[in-house]
């Protein structure tokens, strides 16, 4: 096997072909709209396939990414371990499936309804797609390994659980299935504030007063933006084209950035964010006599990728009630907003002394979801039909790797105990990594523990 340092010198980003597949609107019924078809987008790369054939007339394994809440082409570049390392080493065919109602995979003819959006429908889409492609390519004997990060990691876990005849195993990175399993929270030490406590801890570890400095700066910006004589200058400092009329929404736009940065605390620059953006943020506030307005404006511009020129005021606002559920929650007219109103609502609250106060209220979220979509959230639905935290002990699941990084707030809902490891799988908890960092392209900046985990993941995948 090549040494990690040598591998990094040989990495290249493969391109992809875009294809379309006809999917039924509803996999579980046989009348009405069920038989209507829509086009699902998937990405394909066969550059390496056939270079290392397997027995039984198989050209090589198939690596499949379980697309989650976003355009599938956006996930291609962030899964370099799969596309740039494993695919050439294993001689694999690469397929990325796009989740229904996201990107360009949009069921039509329903008047904007998300009626047929559910985890079960998404998994059935992927099973149908892969079964068809294996037949088309004469690859019926070729093993499929699933990959996913975040909700995609949840999908990979459940894909292997529900369709073991389609996928032989999966790498589920930062899969927060436990956050959707409230029945197991007490036994796991999970509470409504777990997610936010991790956000606070990550900032506090980067600087002894960092979290408190951020709280104070948000409060100062909130106060100053409400003073007419100072509002225009402050708006310009934040790169806005005008003065916000919805000051609460503007402040929540800032705090959304602060709450999101820890999960993307990667060592290398990512988009407009610097490497280790949590440390970079705290450094701005640790300077002698820091200008908190300049510092907070810089952090906000980093996160939102604000270019030269000004940003419309309408774009610098978070209109979710009280800033929304930490980690994102119900919102109108978006697919993830609908899923948050059906099966992926996070029962999260902020911690005392945070930059905003938010107490989760199930009744209030129900009313909001009724207003937006005419549906009521089912907080324990994924737990009920999958098993949730009971999956490792009360199911026959095998060949699934659960990986998490402790700098990621989503790891609080992961499978973290060594005893959670299923046959043929493993549990990896890394101290210095962020959100599904092991799926990303390896770099020379990666902590040694991450390099070691990737080697173990590859060995397990080869064993399947």
GROMACS .gro file of C-alpha atoms in nm:
model
  464
    1UNK     CA    1   0.000   0.000   0.000
    2UNK     CA    2   0.124   0.350  -0.079
    3UNK     CA    3   0.225   0.565   0.214
    4UNK     CA    4  -0.011   0.858   0.285
    5UNK     CA    5   0.252   1.121   0.196
    6UNK     CA    6   0.305   0.963  -0.146
    7UNK     CA    7  -0.068   0.937  -0.206
    8UNK     CA    8  -0.114   1.311  -0.161
    9UNK     CA    9   0.130   1.382  -0.444
   10UNK     CA   10  -0.073   1.172  -0.685
   11UNK     CA   11  -0.428   1.290  -0.613
   12UNK     CA   12  -0.630   1.424  -0.904
   13UNK     CA   13  -0.992   1.535  -0.908
   14UNK     CA   14  -1.182   1.318  -1.157
   15UNK     CA   15  -1.463   1.472  -1.357
   16UNK     CA   16  -1.811   1.328  -1.394
   17UNK     CA   17  -2.086   1.270  -1.646
   18UNK     CA   18  -2.440   1.385  -1.570
   19UNK     CA   19  -2.719   1.136  -1.632
   20UNK     CA   20  -3.091   1.110  -1.561
   21UNK     CA   21  -3.310   0.824  -1.443
   22UNK     CA   22  -3.688   0.798  -1.442
   23UNK     CA   23  -3.821   0.740  -1.090
   24UNK     CA   24  -4.181   0.683  -0.980
   25UNK     CA   25  -4.333   0.959  -0.770
   26UNK     CA   26  -4.432   0.716  -0.494
   27UNK     CA   27  -4.263   0.382  -0.436
   28UNK     CA   28  -4.515   0.262  -0.179
   29UNK     CA   29  -4.855   0.307  -0.343
   30UNK     CA   30  -5.008   0.199  -0.673
   31UNK     CA   31  -5.268   0.459  -0.765
   32UNK     CA   32  -5.305   0.831  -0.822
   33UNK     CA   33  -4.974   1.014  -0.856
   34UNK     CA   34  -4.775   0.703  -0.761
   35UNK     CA   35  -4.722   0.600  -1.122
   36UNK     CA   36  -4.612   0.944  -1.242
   37UNK     CA   37  -4.246   0.959  -1.334
   38UNK     CA   38  -3.984   1.227  -1.276
   39UNK     CA   39  -3.618   1.257  -1.368
   40UNK     CA   40  -3.355   1.202  -1.101
   41UNK     CA   41  -3.006   1.337  -1.165
   42UNK     CA   42  -2.702   1.124  -1.093
   43UNK     CA   43  -2.330   1.171  -1.156
   44UNK     CA   44  -2.110   0.898  -1.299
   45UNK     CA   45  -1.737   0.836  -1.343
   46UNK     CA   46  -1.605   0.512  -1.489
   47UNK     CA   47  -1.242   0.616  -1.537
   48UNK     CA   48  -1.107   0.357  -1.294
   49UNK     CA   49  -1.368   0.084  -1.341
   50UNK     CA   50  -1.229  -0.235  -1.490
   51UNK     CA   51  -0.869  -0.169  -1.390
   52UNK     CA   52  -0.888  -0.408  -1.094
   53UNK     CA   53  -1.158  -0.665  -1.173
   54UNK     CA   54  -1.307  -0.885  -0.902
   55UNK     CA   55  -1.412  -1.249  -0.927
   56UNK     CA   56  -1.748  -1.352  -1.073
   57UNK     CA   57  -1.705  -1.141  -1.387
   58UNK     CA   58  -1.724  -0.813  -1.191
   59UNK     CA   59  -1.527  -0.522  -1.339
   60UNK     CA   60  -1.483  -0.372  -0.994
   61UNK     CA   61  -1.675  -0.237  -0.695
   62UNK     CA   62  -1.925   0.048  -0.714
   63UNK     CA   63  -1.888   0.344  -0.477
   64UNK     CA   64  -2.219   0.523  -0.427
   65UNK     CA   65  -2.277   0.856  -0.255
   66UNK     CA   66  -2.619   0.887  -0.091
   67UNK     CA   67  -2.697   1.246  -0.188
   68UNK     CA   68  -2.849   1.455   0.088
   69UNK     CA   69  -2.998   1.802   0.123
   70UNK     CA   70  -2.839   1.993  -0.164
   71UNK     CA   71  -2.738   1.984  -0.531
   72UNK     CA   72  -2.545   1.665  -0.594
   73UNK     CA   73  -2.266   1.835  -0.790
   74UNK     CA   74  -2.184   2.038  -0.478
   75UNK     CA   75  -2.102   1.713  -0.294
   76UNK     CA   76  -1.867   1.584  -0.562
   77UNK     CA   77  -1.581   1.817  -0.473
   78UNK     CA   78  -1.616   1.757  -0.097
   79UNK     CA   79  -1.577   1.378  -0.115
   80UNK     CA   80  -1.219   1.342  -0.230
   81UNK     CA   81  -1.145   1.039  -0.014
   82UNK     CA   82  -1.406   0.850  -0.212
   83UNK     CA   83  -1.339   0.988  -0.561
   84UNK     CA   84  -0.965   1.058  -0.552
   85UNK     CA   85  -0.829   0.790  -0.318
   86UNK     CA   86  -1.055   0.488  -0.295
   87UNK     CA   87  -1.191   0.482  -0.650
   88UNK     CA   88  -0.850   0.458  -0.822
   89UNK     CA   89  -0.710   0.223  -0.558
   90UNK     CA   90  -1.007  -0.013  -0.583
   91UNK     CA   91  -1.072   0.027  -0.956
   92UNK     CA   92  -1.425   0.141  -0.875
   93UNK     CA   93  -1.718   0.291  -1.060
   94UNK     CA   94  -1.835   0.614  -0.893
   95UNK     CA   95  -2.204   0.709  -0.872
   96UNK     CA   96  -2.353   1.006  -0.689
   97UNK     CA   97  -2.732   1.007  -0.654
   98UNK     CA   98  -2.922   1.333  -0.602
   99UNK     CA   99  -3.191   1.344  -0.335
  100UNK     CA  100  -3.541   1.408  -0.466
  101UNK     CA  101  -3.658   1.772  -0.439
  102UNK     CA  102  -3.299   1.902  -0.433
  103UNK     CA  103  -3.075   2.042  -0.703
  104UNK     CA  104  -3.224   1.947  -1.040
  105UNK     CA  105  -3.408   1.634  -0.921
  106UNK     CA  106  -3.747   1.800  -0.889
  107UNK     CA  107  -4.068   1.600  -0.912
  108UNK     CA  108  -4.315   1.818  -1.101
  109UNK     CA  109  -4.688   1.851  -1.140
  110UNK     CA  110  -4.762   1.877  -0.768
  111UNK     CA  111  -4.798   2.254  -0.739
  112UNK     CA  112  -4.486   2.292  -0.524
  113UNK     CA  113  -4.594   2.024  -0.277
  114UNK     CA  114  -4.335   1.816  -0.094
  115UNK     CA  115  -4.585   1.538  -0.036
  116UNK     CA  116  -4.354   1.264  -0.161
  117UNK     CA  117  -4.041   1.377   0.023
  118UNK     CA  118  -3.936   1.136   0.296
  119UNK     CA  119  -3.633   0.934   0.395
  120UNK     CA  120  -3.809   0.613   0.290
  121UNK     CA  121  -3.880   0.750  -0.058
  122UNK     CA  122  -3.520   0.870  -0.094
  123UNK     CA  123  -3.378   0.531  -0.001
  124UNK     CA  124  -3.617   0.358  -0.242
  125UNK     CA  125  -3.498   0.596  -0.516
  126UNK     CA  126  -3.138   0.490  -0.454
  127UNK     CA  127  -3.220   0.120  -0.441
  128UNK     CA  128  -3.415   0.148  -0.767
  129UNK     CA  129  -3.140   0.349  -0.937
  130UNK     CA  130  -2.860   0.112  -0.838
  131UNK     CA  131  -3.056  -0.201  -0.928
  132UNK     CA  132  -3.125  -0.058  -1.273
  133UNK     CA  133  -2.766   0.055  -1.333
  134UNK     CA  134  -2.619  -0.276  -1.224
  135UNK     CA  135  -2.845  -0.451  -1.476
  136UNK     CA  136  -2.761  -0.200  -1.748
  137UNK     CA  137  -2.386  -0.233  -1.693
  138UNK     CA  138  -2.389  -0.610  -1.643
  139UNK     CA  139  -2.266  -0.554  -1.289
  140UNK     CA  140  -2.512  -0.767  -1.096
  141UNK     CA  141  -2.223  -0.940  -0.914
  142UNK     CA  142  -2.042  -0.619  -0.824
  143UNK     CA  143  -2.054  -0.502  -0.461
  144UNK     CA  144  -2.186  -0.153  -0.386
  145UNK     CA  145  -2.039   0.047  -0.098
  146UNK     CA  146  -2.236   0.348   0.020
  147UNK     CA  147  -2.092   0.678   0.147
  148UNK     CA  148  -2.261   0.972   0.313
  149UNK     CA  149  -2.195   1.266   0.541
  150UNK     CA  150  -2.429   1.436   0.789
  151UNK     CA  151  -2.789   1.356   0.690
  152UNK     CA  152  -2.623   1.169   0.404
  153UNK     CA  153  -2.450   0.959   0.670
  154UNK     CA  154  -2.789   0.887   0.822
  155UNK     CA  155  -2.908   0.784   0.476
  156UNK     CA  156  -2.607   0.554   0.431
  157UNK     CA  157  -2.675   0.392   0.769
  158UNK     CA  158  -3.041   0.335   0.688
  159UNK     CA  159  -2.964   0.229   0.330
  160UNK     CA  160  -2.752  -0.059   0.454
  161UNK     CA  161  -3.010  -0.136   0.725
  162UNK     CA  162  -3.311  -0.146   0.490
  163UNK     CA  163  -3.152  -0.262   0.163
  164UNK     CA  164  -2.869  -0.500   0.260
  165UNK     CA  165  -2.915  -0.685  -0.069
  166UNK     CA  166  -2.830  -0.364  -0.259
  167UNK     CA  167  -2.529  -0.236  -0.061
  168UNK     CA  168  -2.265  -0.449   0.110
  169UNK     CA  169  -2.157  -0.178   0.353
  170UNK     CA  170  -2.128   0.192   0.416
  171UNK     CA  171  -1.913   0.471   0.554
  172UNK     CA  172  -2.151   0.696   0.749
  173UNK     CA  173  -1.958   1.007   0.850
  174UNK     CA  174  -2.103   1.247   1.108
  175UNK     CA  175  -2.438   1.071   1.092
  176UNK     CA  176  -2.656   1.237   1.361
  177UNK     CA  177  -2.921   0.966   1.373
  178UNK     CA  178  -2.920   0.984   1.753
  179UNK     CA  179  -3.048   1.342   1.745
  180UNK     CA  180  -3.361   1.202   1.576
  181UNK     CA  181  -3.394   0.934   1.843
  182UNK     CA  182  -3.521   1.113   2.155
  183UNK     CA  183  -3.618   0.787   2.320
  184UNK     CA  184  -3.249   0.713   2.371
  185UNK     CA  185  -3.131   1.058   2.476
  186UNK     CA  186  -3.132   1.001   2.852
  187UNK     CA  187  -2.924   0.683   2.831
  188UNK     CA  188  -2.674   0.859   2.603
  189UNK     CA  189  -2.650   1.181   2.800
  190UNK     CA  190  -2.802   1.386   2.517
  191UNK     CA  191  -3.013   1.691   2.602
  192UNK     CA  192  -3.171   1.978   2.415
  193UNK     CA  193  -2.855   2.183   2.467
  194UNK     CA  194  -2.599   1.918   2.362
  195UNK     CA  195  -2.552   2.060   2.013
  196UNK     CA  196  -2.500   2.415   2.140
  197UNK     CA  197  -2.277   2.305   2.427
  198UNK     CA  198  -2.037   2.164   2.169
  199UNK     CA  199  -2.042   2.495   1.979
  200UNK     CA  200  -1.952   2.676   2.301
  201UNK     CA  201  -1.680   2.425   2.394
  202UNK     CA  202  -1.508   2.450   2.056
  203UNK     CA  203  -1.487   2.830   2.077
  204UNK     CA  204  -1.378   2.814   2.441
  205UNK     CA  205  -1.098   2.569   2.360
  206UNK     CA  206  -0.972   2.806   2.091
  207UNK     CA  207  -0.949   3.099   2.332
  208UNK     CA  208  -1.022   3.126   2.707
  209UNK     CA  209  -1.268   3.414   2.660
  210UNK     CA  210  -1.358   3.364   2.296
  211UNK     CA  211  -1.719   3.257   2.341
  212UNK     CA  212  -1.787   3.539   2.588
  213UNK     CA  213  -1.619   3.790   2.352
  214UNK     CA  214  -1.844   3.676   2.069
  215UNK     CA  215  -2.153   3.709   2.289
  216UNK     CA  216  -2.051   4.061   2.388
  217UNK     CA  217  -1.979   4.165   2.031
  218UNK     CA  218  -2.317   4.043   1.908
  219UNK     CA  219  -2.488   4.235   2.186
  220UNK     CA  220  -2.292   4.550   2.098
  221UNK     CA  221  -2.378   4.524   1.728
  222UNK     CA  222  -2.742   4.464   1.819
  223UNK     CA  223  -2.749   4.776   2.035
  224UNK     CA  224  -2.563   4.997   1.791
  225UNK     CA  225  -2.763   4.896   1.482
  226UNK     CA  226  -3.075   5.028   1.656
  227UNK     CA  227  -2.924   5.376   1.694
  228UNK     CA  228  -3.011   5.572   1.376
  229UNK     CA  229  -2.700   5.790   1.396
  230UNK     CA  230  -2.471   5.483   1.382
  231UNK     CA  231  -2.673   5.234   1.178
  232UNK     CA  232  -2.555   5.345   0.832
  233UNK     CA  233  -2.184   5.326   0.917
  234UNK     CA  234  -2.229   4.987   1.085
  235UNK     CA  235  -2.421   4.851   0.787
  236UNK     CA  236  -2.138   4.957   0.555
  237UNK     CA  237  -1.885   4.788   0.784
  238UNK     CA  238  -2.077   4.462   0.739
  239UNK     CA  239  -2.078   4.513   0.361
  240UNK     CA  240  -2.449   4.583   0.329
  241UNK     CA  241  -2.606   4.801   0.060
  242UNK     CA  242  -2.834   4.967   0.313
  243UNK     CA  243  -2.951   4.973   0.673
  244UNK     CA  244  -3.142   4.661   0.785
  245UNK     CA  245  -3.508   4.726   0.861
  246UNK     CA  246  -3.535   4.390   1.037
  247UNK     CA  247  -3.259   4.424   1.296
  248UNK     CA  248  -3.353   4.099   1.470
  249UNK     CA  249  -3.324   3.912   1.139
  250UNK     CA  250  -2.986   4.076   1.074
  251UNK     CA  251  -2.855   3.971   1.416
  252UNK     CA  252  -2.980   3.617   1.365
  253UNK     CA  253  -2.799   3.617   1.030
  254UNK     CA  254  -2.477   3.691   1.219
  255UNK     CA  255  -2.539   3.432   1.489
  256UNK     CA  256  -2.621   3.171   1.225
  257UNK     CA  257  -2.266   3.217   1.096
  258UNK     CA  258  -2.117   3.185   1.446
  259UNK     CA  259  -2.316   2.868   1.514
  260UNK     CA  260  -2.217   2.712   1.181
  261UNK     CA  261  -1.841   2.775   1.180
  262UNK     CA  262  -1.739   2.501   1.432
  263UNK     CA  263  -1.873   2.222   1.211
  264UNK     CA  264  -1.655   2.341   0.921
  265UNK     CA  265  -1.341   2.393   1.131
  266UNK     CA  266  -1.111   2.232   0.874
  267UNK     CA  267  -0.734   2.290   0.873
  268UNK     CA  268  -0.728   2.399   0.509
  269UNK     CA  269  -0.910   2.706   0.370
  270UNK     CA  270  -1.262   2.616   0.257
  271UNK     CA  271  -1.440   2.854   0.024
  272UNK     CA  272  -1.392   3.200   0.172
  273UNK     CA  273  -1.319   3.064   0.519
  274UNK     CA  274  -0.958   3.053   0.639
  275UNK     CA  275  -0.805   2.732   0.766
  276UNK     CA  276  -0.916   2.651   1.120
  277UNK     CA  277  -1.181   2.926   1.110
  278UNK     CA  278  -1.264   2.890   1.480
  279UNK     CA  279  -0.907   2.979   1.577
  280UNK     CA  280  -0.904   3.257   1.317
  281UNK     CA  281  -1.225   3.397   1.462
  282UNK     CA  282  -1.098   3.389   1.818
  283UNK     CA  283  -0.767   3.545   1.713
  284UNK     CA  284  -0.952   3.853   1.587
  285UNK     CA  285  -1.093   3.910   1.936
  286UNK     CA  286  -0.774   3.826   2.126
  287UNK     CA  287  -0.575   4.117   1.982
  288UNK     CA  288  -0.497   4.411   2.212
  289UNK     CA  289  -0.797   4.647   2.223
  290UNK     CA  290  -0.984   4.472   1.939
  291UNK     CA  291  -1.252   4.658   1.744
  292UNK     CA  292  -1.543   4.420   1.798
  293UNK     CA  293  -1.740   4.569   1.508
  294UNK     CA  294  -1.457   4.509   1.262
  295UNK     CA  295  -1.390   4.162   1.401
  296UNK     CA  296  -1.749   4.042   1.387
  297UNK     CA  297  -1.797   4.193   1.041
  298UNK     CA  298  -1.487   4.005   0.918
  299UNK     CA  299  -1.610   3.674   1.056
  300UNK     CA  300  -1.948   3.724   0.894
  301UNK     CA  301  -1.791   3.809   0.559
  302UNK     CA  302  -1.571   3.500   0.580
  303UNK     CA  303  -1.865   3.273   0.642
  304UNK     CA  304  -2.098   3.413   0.376
  305UNK     CA  305  -1.827   3.465   0.116
  306UNK     CA  306  -1.911   3.831   0.067
  307UNK     CA  307  -1.722   3.967  -0.231
  308UNK     CA  308  -1.627   4.324  -0.319
  309UNK     CA  309  -1.922   4.556  -0.346
  310UNK     CA  310  -2.220   4.539  -0.117
  311UNK     CA  311  -2.467   4.271  -0.018
  312UNK     CA  312  -2.841   4.346  -0.050
  313UNK     CA  313  -3.009   4.394   0.286
  314UNK     CA  314  -3.265   4.132   0.185
  315UNK     CA  315  -2.985   3.870   0.171
  316UNK     CA  316  -2.848   3.957   0.515
  317UNK     CA  317  -3.136   3.828   0.720
  318UNK     CA  318  -3.243   3.509   0.896
  319UNK     CA  319  -3.621   3.519   0.908
  320UNK     CA  320  -3.672   3.205   1.114
  321UNK     CA  321  -3.861   3.272   1.435
  322UNK     CA  322  -3.613   3.378   1.707
  323UNK     CA  323  -3.332   3.276   1.473
  324UNK     CA  324  -3.465   2.926   1.432
  325UNK     CA  325  -3.379   2.595   1.592
  326UNK     CA  326  -3.000   2.574   1.644
  327UNK     CA  327  -2.849   2.379   1.358
  328UNK     CA  328  -3.138   2.479   1.129
  329UNK     CA  329  -3.506   2.403   1.148
  330UNK     CA  330  -3.843   2.465   0.984
  331UNK     CA  331  -3.854   2.729   0.714
  332UNK     CA  332  -4.103   2.800   0.442
  333UNK     CA  333  -4.078   2.698   0.076
  334UNK     CA  334  -3.766   2.480   0.096
  335UNK     CA  335  -3.724   2.104   0.082
  336UNK     CA  336  -3.514   2.090   0.399
  337UNK     CA  337  -3.761   2.323   0.568
  338UNK     CA  338  -4.026   2.062   0.490
  339UNK     CA  339  -3.815   1.772   0.613
  340UNK     CA  340  -3.757   1.966   0.935
  341UNK     CA  341  -4.134   1.987   0.963
  342UNK     CA  342  -4.184   1.617   0.908
  343UNK     CA  343  -3.910   1.382   1.030
  344UNK     CA  344  -3.579   1.567   1.090
  345UNK     CA  345  -3.680   1.839   1.337
  346UNK     CA  346  -3.401   1.901   1.589
  347UNK     CA  347  -3.522   1.947   1.945
  348UNK     CA  348  -3.237   2.186   2.027
  349UNK     CA  349  -3.208   2.488   2.258
  350UNK     CA  350  -2.930   2.739   2.320
  351UNK     CA  351  -2.730   2.743   2.642
  352UNK     CA  352  -2.768   3.015   2.906
  353UNK     CA  353  -2.554   3.319   2.833
  354UNK     CA  354  -2.539   3.259   2.456
  355UNK     CA  355  -2.559   3.530   2.188
  356UNK     CA  356  -2.927   3.453   2.147
  357UNK     CA  357  -3.190   3.290   2.361
  358UNK     CA  358  -3.383   2.999   2.212
  359UNK     CA  359  -3.586   2.742   2.400
  360UNK     CA  360  -3.724   2.457   2.194
  361UNK     CA  361  -4.104   2.446   2.202
  362UNK     CA  362  -4.264   2.149   2.025
  363UNK     CA  363  -4.608   2.312   2.017
  364UNK     CA  364  -4.469   2.630   1.863
  365UNK     CA  365  -4.283   2.429   1.597
  366UNK     CA  366  -4.600   2.234   1.523
  367UNK     CA  367  -4.792   2.558   1.469
  368UNK     CA  368  -4.516   2.690   1.245
  369UNK     CA  369  -4.510   2.374   1.035
  370UNK     CA  370  -4.886   2.377   1.002
  371UNK     CA  371  -4.860   2.735   0.877
  372UNK     CA  372  -4.583   2.653   0.629
  373UNK     CA  373  -4.684   2.311   0.497
  374UNK     CA  374  -4.996   2.189   0.676
  375UNK     CA  375  -4.801   1.912   0.850
  376UNK     CA  376  -4.698   1.828   1.206
  377UNK     CA  377  -4.345   1.711   1.296
  378UNK     CA  378  -4.294   1.357   1.420
  379UNK     CA  379  -3.992   1.389   1.647
  380UNK     CA  380  -3.947   1.015   1.695
  381UNK     CA  381  -4.047   0.886   1.353
  382UNK     CA  382  -3.700   0.796   1.226
  383UNK     CA  383  -3.631   0.629   1.558
  384UNK     CA  384  -3.953   0.429   1.540
  385UNK     CA  385  -3.899   0.276   1.198
  386UNK     CA  386  -3.520   0.242   1.209
  387UNK     CA  387  -3.445   0.163   1.573
  388UNK     CA  388  -3.239   0.476   1.637
  389UNK     CA  389  -2.986   0.423   1.913
  390UNK     CA  390  -3.098   0.058   1.934
  391UNK     CA  391  -2.966  -0.022   1.587
  392UNK     CA  392  -2.630  -0.161   1.710
  393UNK     CA  393  -2.787  -0.398   1.961
  394UNK     CA  394  -3.132  -0.485   1.826
  395UNK     CA  395  -3.085  -0.512   1.452
  396UNK     CA  396  -2.880  -0.731   1.220
  397UNK     CA  397  -2.690  -0.438   1.075
  398UNK     CA  398  -2.334  -0.511   0.966
  399UNK     CA  399  -2.054  -0.350   0.765
  400UNK     CA  400  -2.120   0.011   0.862
  401UNK     CA  401  -1.848   0.250   0.975
  402UNK     CA  402  -1.958   0.538   1.198
  403UNK     CA  403  -1.704   0.819   1.212
  404UNK     CA  404  -1.728   1.144   1.406
  405UNK     CA  405  -1.512   1.440   1.504
  406UNK     CA  406  -1.545   1.607   1.842
  407UNK     CA  407  -1.513   1.957   1.694
  408UNK     CA  408  -1.841   1.896   1.512
  409UNK     CA  409  -2.164   1.981   1.700
  410UNK     CA  410  -2.341   1.703   1.510
  411UNK     CA  411  -2.125   1.435   1.668
  412UNK     CA  412  -2.338   1.467   1.983
  413UNK     CA  413  -2.605   1.263   1.805
  414UNK     CA  414  -2.370   1.001   1.667
  415UNK     CA  415  -2.285   0.642   1.753
  416UNK     CA  416  -1.982   0.707   1.972
  417UNK     CA  417  -1.938   0.408   2.201
  418UNK     CA  418  -1.694   0.130   2.110
  419UNK     CA  419  -1.977  -0.111   2.184
  420UNK     CA  420  -2.182   0.051   1.906
  421UNK     CA  421  -1.958  -0.113   1.645
  422UNK     CA  422  -2.153  -0.364   1.436
  423UNK     CA  423  -2.004  -0.681   1.283
  424UNK     CA  424  -1.771  -0.587   0.999
  425UNK     CA  425  -1.792  -0.219   1.097
  426UNK     CA  426  -1.629   0.021   1.338
  427UNK     CA  427  -1.674   0.335   1.547
  428UNK     CA  428  -1.416   0.610   1.507
  429UNK     CA  429  -1.427   0.923   1.723
  430UNK     CA  430  -1.155   1.176   1.642
  431UNK     CA  431  -1.055   1.457   1.877
  432UNK     CA  432  -0.939   1.716   1.624
  433UNK     CA  433  -1.173   1.678   1.326
  434UNK     CA  434  -1.490   1.852   1.214
  435UNK     CA  435  -1.799   1.762   1.010
  436UNK     CA  436  -1.743   1.443   0.801
  437UNK     CA  437  -1.381   1.548   0.755
  438UNK     CA  438  -1.272   1.194   0.672
  439UNK     CA  439  -1.475   1.210   0.349
  440UNK     CA  440  -1.281   1.513   0.231
  441UNK     CA  441  -0.973   1.516   0.010
  442UNK     CA  442  -0.665   1.426   0.218
  443UNK     CA  443  -0.419   1.710   0.270
  444UNK     CA  444  -0.080   1.750   0.436
  445UNK     CA  445  -0.255   1.953   0.708
  446UNK     CA  446  -0.468   1.661   0.825
  447UNK     CA  447  -0.411   1.556   1.187
  448UNK     CA  448  -0.238   1.217   1.220
  449UNK     CA  449  -0.546   1.061   1.379
  450UNK     CA  450  -0.747   1.138   1.063
  451UNK     CA  451  -0.486   0.981   0.836
  452UNK     CA  452  -0.485   0.671   1.056
  453UNK     CA  453  -0.866   0.646   1.054
  454UNK     CA  454  -0.882   0.671   0.675
  455UNK     CA  455  -0.637   0.380   0.647
  456UNK     CA  456  -0.857   0.172   0.879
  457UNK     CA  457  -1.168   0.268   0.684
  458UNK     CA  458  -1.005   0.158   0.358
  459UNK     CA  459  -0.906  -0.174   0.511
  460UNK     CA  460  -1.260  -0.241   0.628
  461UNK     CA  461  -1.407  -0.145   0.291
  462UNK     CA  462  -1.167  -0.382   0.116
  463UNK     CA  463  -1.279  -0.661   0.349
  464UNK     CA  464  -1.643  -0.626   0.239
   0.00000   0.00000   0.00000
